[in-house]
Coordinates of C-alpha atoms in Angstrom, one line a residue:
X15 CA -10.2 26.1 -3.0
X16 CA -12.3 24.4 -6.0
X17 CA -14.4 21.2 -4.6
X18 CA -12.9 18.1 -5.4
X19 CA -14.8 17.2 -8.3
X20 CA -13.6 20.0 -10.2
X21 CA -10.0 19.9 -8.4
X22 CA -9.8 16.3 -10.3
X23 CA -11.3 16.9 -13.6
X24 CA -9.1 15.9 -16.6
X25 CA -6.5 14.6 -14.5
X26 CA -4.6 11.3 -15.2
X27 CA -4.2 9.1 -12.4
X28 CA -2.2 6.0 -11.8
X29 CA -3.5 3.6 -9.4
X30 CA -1.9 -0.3 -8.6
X31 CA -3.5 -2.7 -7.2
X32 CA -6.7 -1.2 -8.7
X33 CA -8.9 -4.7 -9.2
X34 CA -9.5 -4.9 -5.9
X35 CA -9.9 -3.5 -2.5
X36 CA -8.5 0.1 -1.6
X37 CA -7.3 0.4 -5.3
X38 CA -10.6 -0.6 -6.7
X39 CA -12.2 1.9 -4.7
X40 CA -10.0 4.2 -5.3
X41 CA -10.5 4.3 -9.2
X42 CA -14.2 4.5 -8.6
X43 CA -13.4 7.7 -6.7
X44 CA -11.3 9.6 -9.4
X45 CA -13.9 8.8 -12.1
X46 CA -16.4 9.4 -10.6
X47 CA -14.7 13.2 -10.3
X48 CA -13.7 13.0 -14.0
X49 CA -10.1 11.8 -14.0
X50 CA -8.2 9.8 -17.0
X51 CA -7.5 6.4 -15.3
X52 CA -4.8 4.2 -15.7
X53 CA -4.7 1.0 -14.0
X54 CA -2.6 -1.9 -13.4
X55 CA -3.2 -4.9 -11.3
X56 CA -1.9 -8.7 -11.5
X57 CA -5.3 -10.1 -11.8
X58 CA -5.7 -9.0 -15.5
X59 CA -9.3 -10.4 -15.7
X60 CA -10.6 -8.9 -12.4
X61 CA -8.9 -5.8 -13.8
X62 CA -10.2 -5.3 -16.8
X63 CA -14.1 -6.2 -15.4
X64 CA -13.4 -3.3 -12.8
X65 CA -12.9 -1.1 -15.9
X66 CA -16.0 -2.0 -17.5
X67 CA -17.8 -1.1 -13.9
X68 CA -16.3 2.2 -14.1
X69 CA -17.1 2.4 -17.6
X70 CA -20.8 1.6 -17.2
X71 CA -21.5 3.4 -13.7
X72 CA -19.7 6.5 -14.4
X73 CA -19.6 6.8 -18.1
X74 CA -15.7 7.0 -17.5
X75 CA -14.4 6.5 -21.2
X76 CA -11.1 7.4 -20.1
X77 CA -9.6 4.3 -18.9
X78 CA -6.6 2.2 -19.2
X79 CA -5.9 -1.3 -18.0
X80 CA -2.7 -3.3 -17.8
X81 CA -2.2 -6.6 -16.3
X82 CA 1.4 -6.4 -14.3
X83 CA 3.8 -7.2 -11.6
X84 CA 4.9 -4.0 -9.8
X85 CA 7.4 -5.4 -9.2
X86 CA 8.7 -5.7 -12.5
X87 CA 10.8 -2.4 -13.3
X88 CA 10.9 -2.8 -17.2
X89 CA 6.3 -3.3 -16.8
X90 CA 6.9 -0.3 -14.8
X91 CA 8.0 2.0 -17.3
X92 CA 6.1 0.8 -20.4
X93 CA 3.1 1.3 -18.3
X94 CA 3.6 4.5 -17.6
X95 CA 4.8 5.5 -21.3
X96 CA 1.5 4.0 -22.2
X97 CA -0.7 6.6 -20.0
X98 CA 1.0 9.6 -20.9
X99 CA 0.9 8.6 -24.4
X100 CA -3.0 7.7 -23.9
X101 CA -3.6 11.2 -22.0
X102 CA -1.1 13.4 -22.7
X103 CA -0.1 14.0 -19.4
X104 CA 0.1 12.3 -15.8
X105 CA -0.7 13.9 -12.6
X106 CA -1.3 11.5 -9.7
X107 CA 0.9 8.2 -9.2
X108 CA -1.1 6.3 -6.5
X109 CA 1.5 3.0 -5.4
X110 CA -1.5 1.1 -3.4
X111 CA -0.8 -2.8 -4.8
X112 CA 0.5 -4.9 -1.8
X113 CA 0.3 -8.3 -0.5
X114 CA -0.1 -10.2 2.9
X115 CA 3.1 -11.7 4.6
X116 CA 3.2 -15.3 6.2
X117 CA 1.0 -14.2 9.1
X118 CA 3.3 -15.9 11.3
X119 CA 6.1 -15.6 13.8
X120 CA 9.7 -15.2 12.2
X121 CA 10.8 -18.5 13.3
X122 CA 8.0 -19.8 11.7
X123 CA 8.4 -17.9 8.4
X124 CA 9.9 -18.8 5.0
X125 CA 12.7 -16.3 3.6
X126 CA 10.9 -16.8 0.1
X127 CA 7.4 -15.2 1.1
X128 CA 9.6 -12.4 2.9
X129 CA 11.7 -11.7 -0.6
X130 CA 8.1 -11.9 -2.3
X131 CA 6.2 -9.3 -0.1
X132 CA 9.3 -6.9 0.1
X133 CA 9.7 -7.0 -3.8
X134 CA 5.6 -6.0 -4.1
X135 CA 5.1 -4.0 -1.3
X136 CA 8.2 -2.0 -1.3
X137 CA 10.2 -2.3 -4.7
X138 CA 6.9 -1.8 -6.2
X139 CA 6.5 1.7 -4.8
X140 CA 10.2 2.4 -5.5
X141 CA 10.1 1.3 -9.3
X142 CA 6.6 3.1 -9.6
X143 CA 8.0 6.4 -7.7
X144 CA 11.1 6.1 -10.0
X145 CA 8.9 5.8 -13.2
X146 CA 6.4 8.4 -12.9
X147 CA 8.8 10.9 -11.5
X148 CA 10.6 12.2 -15.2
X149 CA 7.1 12.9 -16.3
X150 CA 5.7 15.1 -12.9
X151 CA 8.0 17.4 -13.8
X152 CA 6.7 19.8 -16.3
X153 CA 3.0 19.8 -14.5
X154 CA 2.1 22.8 -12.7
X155 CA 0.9 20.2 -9.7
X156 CA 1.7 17.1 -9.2
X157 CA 1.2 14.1 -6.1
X158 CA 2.7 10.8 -5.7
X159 CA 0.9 8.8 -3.4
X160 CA 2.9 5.7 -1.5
X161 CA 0.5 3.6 1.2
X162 CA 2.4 1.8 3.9
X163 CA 0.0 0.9 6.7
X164 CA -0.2 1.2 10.0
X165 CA 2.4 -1.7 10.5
X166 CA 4.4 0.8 8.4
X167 CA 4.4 2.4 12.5
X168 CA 4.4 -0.5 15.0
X169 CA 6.2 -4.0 14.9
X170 CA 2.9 -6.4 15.0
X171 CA 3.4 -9.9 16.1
X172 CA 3.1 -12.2 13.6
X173 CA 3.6 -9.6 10.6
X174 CA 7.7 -9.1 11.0
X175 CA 7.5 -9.4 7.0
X176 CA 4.7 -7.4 6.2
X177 CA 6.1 -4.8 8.9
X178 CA 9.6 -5.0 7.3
X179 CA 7.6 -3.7 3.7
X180 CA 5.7 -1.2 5.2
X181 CA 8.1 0.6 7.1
X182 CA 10.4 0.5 4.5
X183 CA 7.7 2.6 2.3
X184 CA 7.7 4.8 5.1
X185 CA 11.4 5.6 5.4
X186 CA 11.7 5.7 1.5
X187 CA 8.8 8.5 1.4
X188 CA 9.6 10.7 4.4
X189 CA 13.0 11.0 2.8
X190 CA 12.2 11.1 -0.7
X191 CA 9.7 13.9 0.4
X192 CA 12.3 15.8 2.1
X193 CA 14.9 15.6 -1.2
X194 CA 12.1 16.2 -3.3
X195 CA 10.8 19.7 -1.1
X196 CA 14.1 21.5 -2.2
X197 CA 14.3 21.3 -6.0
X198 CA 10.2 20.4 -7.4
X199 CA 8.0 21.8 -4.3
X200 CA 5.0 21.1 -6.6
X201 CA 5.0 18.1 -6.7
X202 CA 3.3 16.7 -3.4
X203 CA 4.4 13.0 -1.8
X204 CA 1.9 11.8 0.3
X205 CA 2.3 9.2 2.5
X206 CA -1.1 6.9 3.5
X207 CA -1.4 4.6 6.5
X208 CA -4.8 2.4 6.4
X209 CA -6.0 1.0 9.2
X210 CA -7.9 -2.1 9.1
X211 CA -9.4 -2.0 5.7
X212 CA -12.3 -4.2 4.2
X213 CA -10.4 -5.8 1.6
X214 CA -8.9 -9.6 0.4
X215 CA -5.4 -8.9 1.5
X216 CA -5.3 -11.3 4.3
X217 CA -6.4 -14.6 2.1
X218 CA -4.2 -17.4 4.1
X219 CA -6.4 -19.4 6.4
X220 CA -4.3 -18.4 9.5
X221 CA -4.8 -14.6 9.0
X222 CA -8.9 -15.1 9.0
X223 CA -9.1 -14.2 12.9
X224 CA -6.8 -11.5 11.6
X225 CA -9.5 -10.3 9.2
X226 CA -12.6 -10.6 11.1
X227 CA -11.5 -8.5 14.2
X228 CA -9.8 -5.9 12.6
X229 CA -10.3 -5.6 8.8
X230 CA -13.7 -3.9 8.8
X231 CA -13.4 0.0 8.0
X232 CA -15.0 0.0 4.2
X233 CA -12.8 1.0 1.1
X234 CA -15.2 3.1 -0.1
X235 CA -14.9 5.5 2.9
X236 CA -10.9 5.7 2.7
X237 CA -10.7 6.5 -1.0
X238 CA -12.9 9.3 -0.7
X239 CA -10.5 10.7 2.4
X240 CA -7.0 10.0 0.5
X241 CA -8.8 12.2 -2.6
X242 CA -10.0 14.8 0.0
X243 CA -6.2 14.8 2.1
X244 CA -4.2 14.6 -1.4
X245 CA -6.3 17.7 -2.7
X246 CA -5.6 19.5 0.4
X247 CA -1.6 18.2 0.6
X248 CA -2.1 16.4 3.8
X249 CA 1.6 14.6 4.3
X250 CA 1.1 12.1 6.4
X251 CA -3.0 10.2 5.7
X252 CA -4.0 8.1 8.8
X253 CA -7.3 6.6 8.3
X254 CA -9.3 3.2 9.0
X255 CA -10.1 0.9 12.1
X256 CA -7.6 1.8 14.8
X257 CA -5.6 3.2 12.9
X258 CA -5.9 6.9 15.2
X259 CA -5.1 4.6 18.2
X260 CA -2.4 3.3 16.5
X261 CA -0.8 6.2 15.8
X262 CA -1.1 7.7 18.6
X263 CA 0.2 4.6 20.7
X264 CA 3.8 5.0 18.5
X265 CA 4.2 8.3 19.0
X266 CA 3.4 8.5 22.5
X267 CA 4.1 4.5 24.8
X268 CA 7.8 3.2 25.3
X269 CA 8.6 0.6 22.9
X270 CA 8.8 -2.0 25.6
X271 CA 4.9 -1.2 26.4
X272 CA 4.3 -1.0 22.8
X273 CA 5.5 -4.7 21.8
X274 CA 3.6 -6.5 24.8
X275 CA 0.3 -4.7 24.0
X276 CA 0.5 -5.2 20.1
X277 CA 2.0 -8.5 20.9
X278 CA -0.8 -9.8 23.2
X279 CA -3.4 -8.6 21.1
X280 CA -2.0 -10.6 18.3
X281 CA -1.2 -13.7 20.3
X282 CA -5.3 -13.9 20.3
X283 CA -6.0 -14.8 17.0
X284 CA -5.8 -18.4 16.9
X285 CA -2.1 -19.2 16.4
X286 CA -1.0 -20.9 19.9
X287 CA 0.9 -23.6 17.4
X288 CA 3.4 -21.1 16.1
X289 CA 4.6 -20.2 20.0
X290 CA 5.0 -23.9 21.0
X291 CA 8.3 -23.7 22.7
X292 CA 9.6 -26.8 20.5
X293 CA 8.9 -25.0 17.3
X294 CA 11.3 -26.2 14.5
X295 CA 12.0 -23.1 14.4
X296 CA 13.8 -22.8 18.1
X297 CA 15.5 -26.2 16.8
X298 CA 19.3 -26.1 15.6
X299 CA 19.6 -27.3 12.9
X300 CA 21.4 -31.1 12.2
X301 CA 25.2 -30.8 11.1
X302 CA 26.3 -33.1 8.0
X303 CA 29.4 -34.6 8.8
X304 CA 31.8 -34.4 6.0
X305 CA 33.1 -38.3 6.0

């Protein structure tokens, strides 16, 4: 097996999300290793300043930038006509950009954040899967990468939305990696659940409990595994802060078990005025009389 360096060479990579966090980290990975990068992120000026990094640092003059929604389809697919037209070919389809939910219970949740965090964190990774797919094709190798999280394999309290996203990037990929296995076999899906990353996900004041206690494993450190993993065709890439006790807790306790531990845990973090017992949310709501 060539080392990873040279297994990455000249290859064009797509990475969301990539201004920040586990995407940022991410593109200093692959050029550092030589790929062609093309990213997208929402915060176009963040963005295009993490290019210039990767410019700078690793003389990585192969590098494209576009400031998007992913969960735009019609971005999607000008995007990814731009980077093969740029490099000629693409190989790698990382779908990393994602967003926080409410952070609190469902009756004390808004439907509009849920349709906003299911229309990044999931219909992103469908309209990016979708898009890249026609052009992985012809490639001798191929990978698309779709993170979920580790609440993409437990219901955490307080995260009902951001669960709802992340298992529904789990589901689409196990599937889509079946369906894919008897037709294109070269092209590899991968399927990444972080732990508790360092990143600036959780940026509502009643997730910073949330962060400090759990979000601590640096980005750094799980780039450099999802490159090693994807390399190797690892399916399924566990790695970060409790993320190995995670797993193993929903493979192996009752469900029952598995709600009150996760559900005390969470209950810790500072939100006691989300469980009041007269939440609005417990209320029925007032009938208007027709007169």
């Amino acid at each position: 097996m060539p080392s990873v360096q040279a297994f990455y060479t000249n290859k064009t990579v797509i990475v969301t999300g990539a201004a920040s966090g586990i995407g940022k980290a991410l593109a200093k990975v692959f050029a550092s290793y030589g790929a062609n990068l093309a990213l997208c992120d929402r915060d176009g000026e963040l963005l295009v300043a993490t290019a210039e990094a990767l410019i700078e640092e690793h003389n990585a003059a192969s590098v494209i930038t576009r400031e998007m929604d992913v969960a735009d389809p019609q971005a999607w697919q000008s995007f990814v006509n731009q980077a093969y037209t740029q490099f000629g070919h693409i190989d790698i389809c990382i779908n990393n950009a994602g967003i926080e939910g409410t952070s609190a219970p469902v009756w004390a949740s808004d439907f509009a954040t849920l349709e906003r965090v299911m229309a990044v964190n999931f219909y992103g990774v469908v309209h990016g899967t979708r898009s890249v797919l026609p052009y992985l094709i012809d490639r001798p190798w191929a990978a698309i990468v779709n993170v979920s999280s580790i609440f993409g394999m437990i219901g955490a309290a307080n995260a009902a939305d951001y669960c709802a996203s992340k298992f529904a990037v789990r589901g689409y990929t196990e599937a889509f990696r079946a369906e894919l296995a008897e037709i294109y076999p070269h092209i590899q899906i991968q399927l990444v659940h972080p732990g508790g990353i360092s990143t600036n996900i959780a940026r509502r004041d009643n997730s910073q409990s949330f962060k400090r206690k759990f979000l601590t494993t640096a980005p750094q450190k799980i780039a450099e595994h999802i490159a090693l993993r994807v390399m190797r065709n690892q399916a399924r890439i566990v790695y970060g802060n409790q993320s190995g006790l995670v797993h193993m807790a929903s493979r192996l306790l009752p469900l029952n078990w598995l709600a009150k531990l996760v559900g005390k845990q969470m209950r810790q973090l500072d939100m006691q005025n989300d469980y009041r017992l007269d939440h609005p949310g417990f209320q029925v709501p007032e009938k208007k009389v027709d007169k």
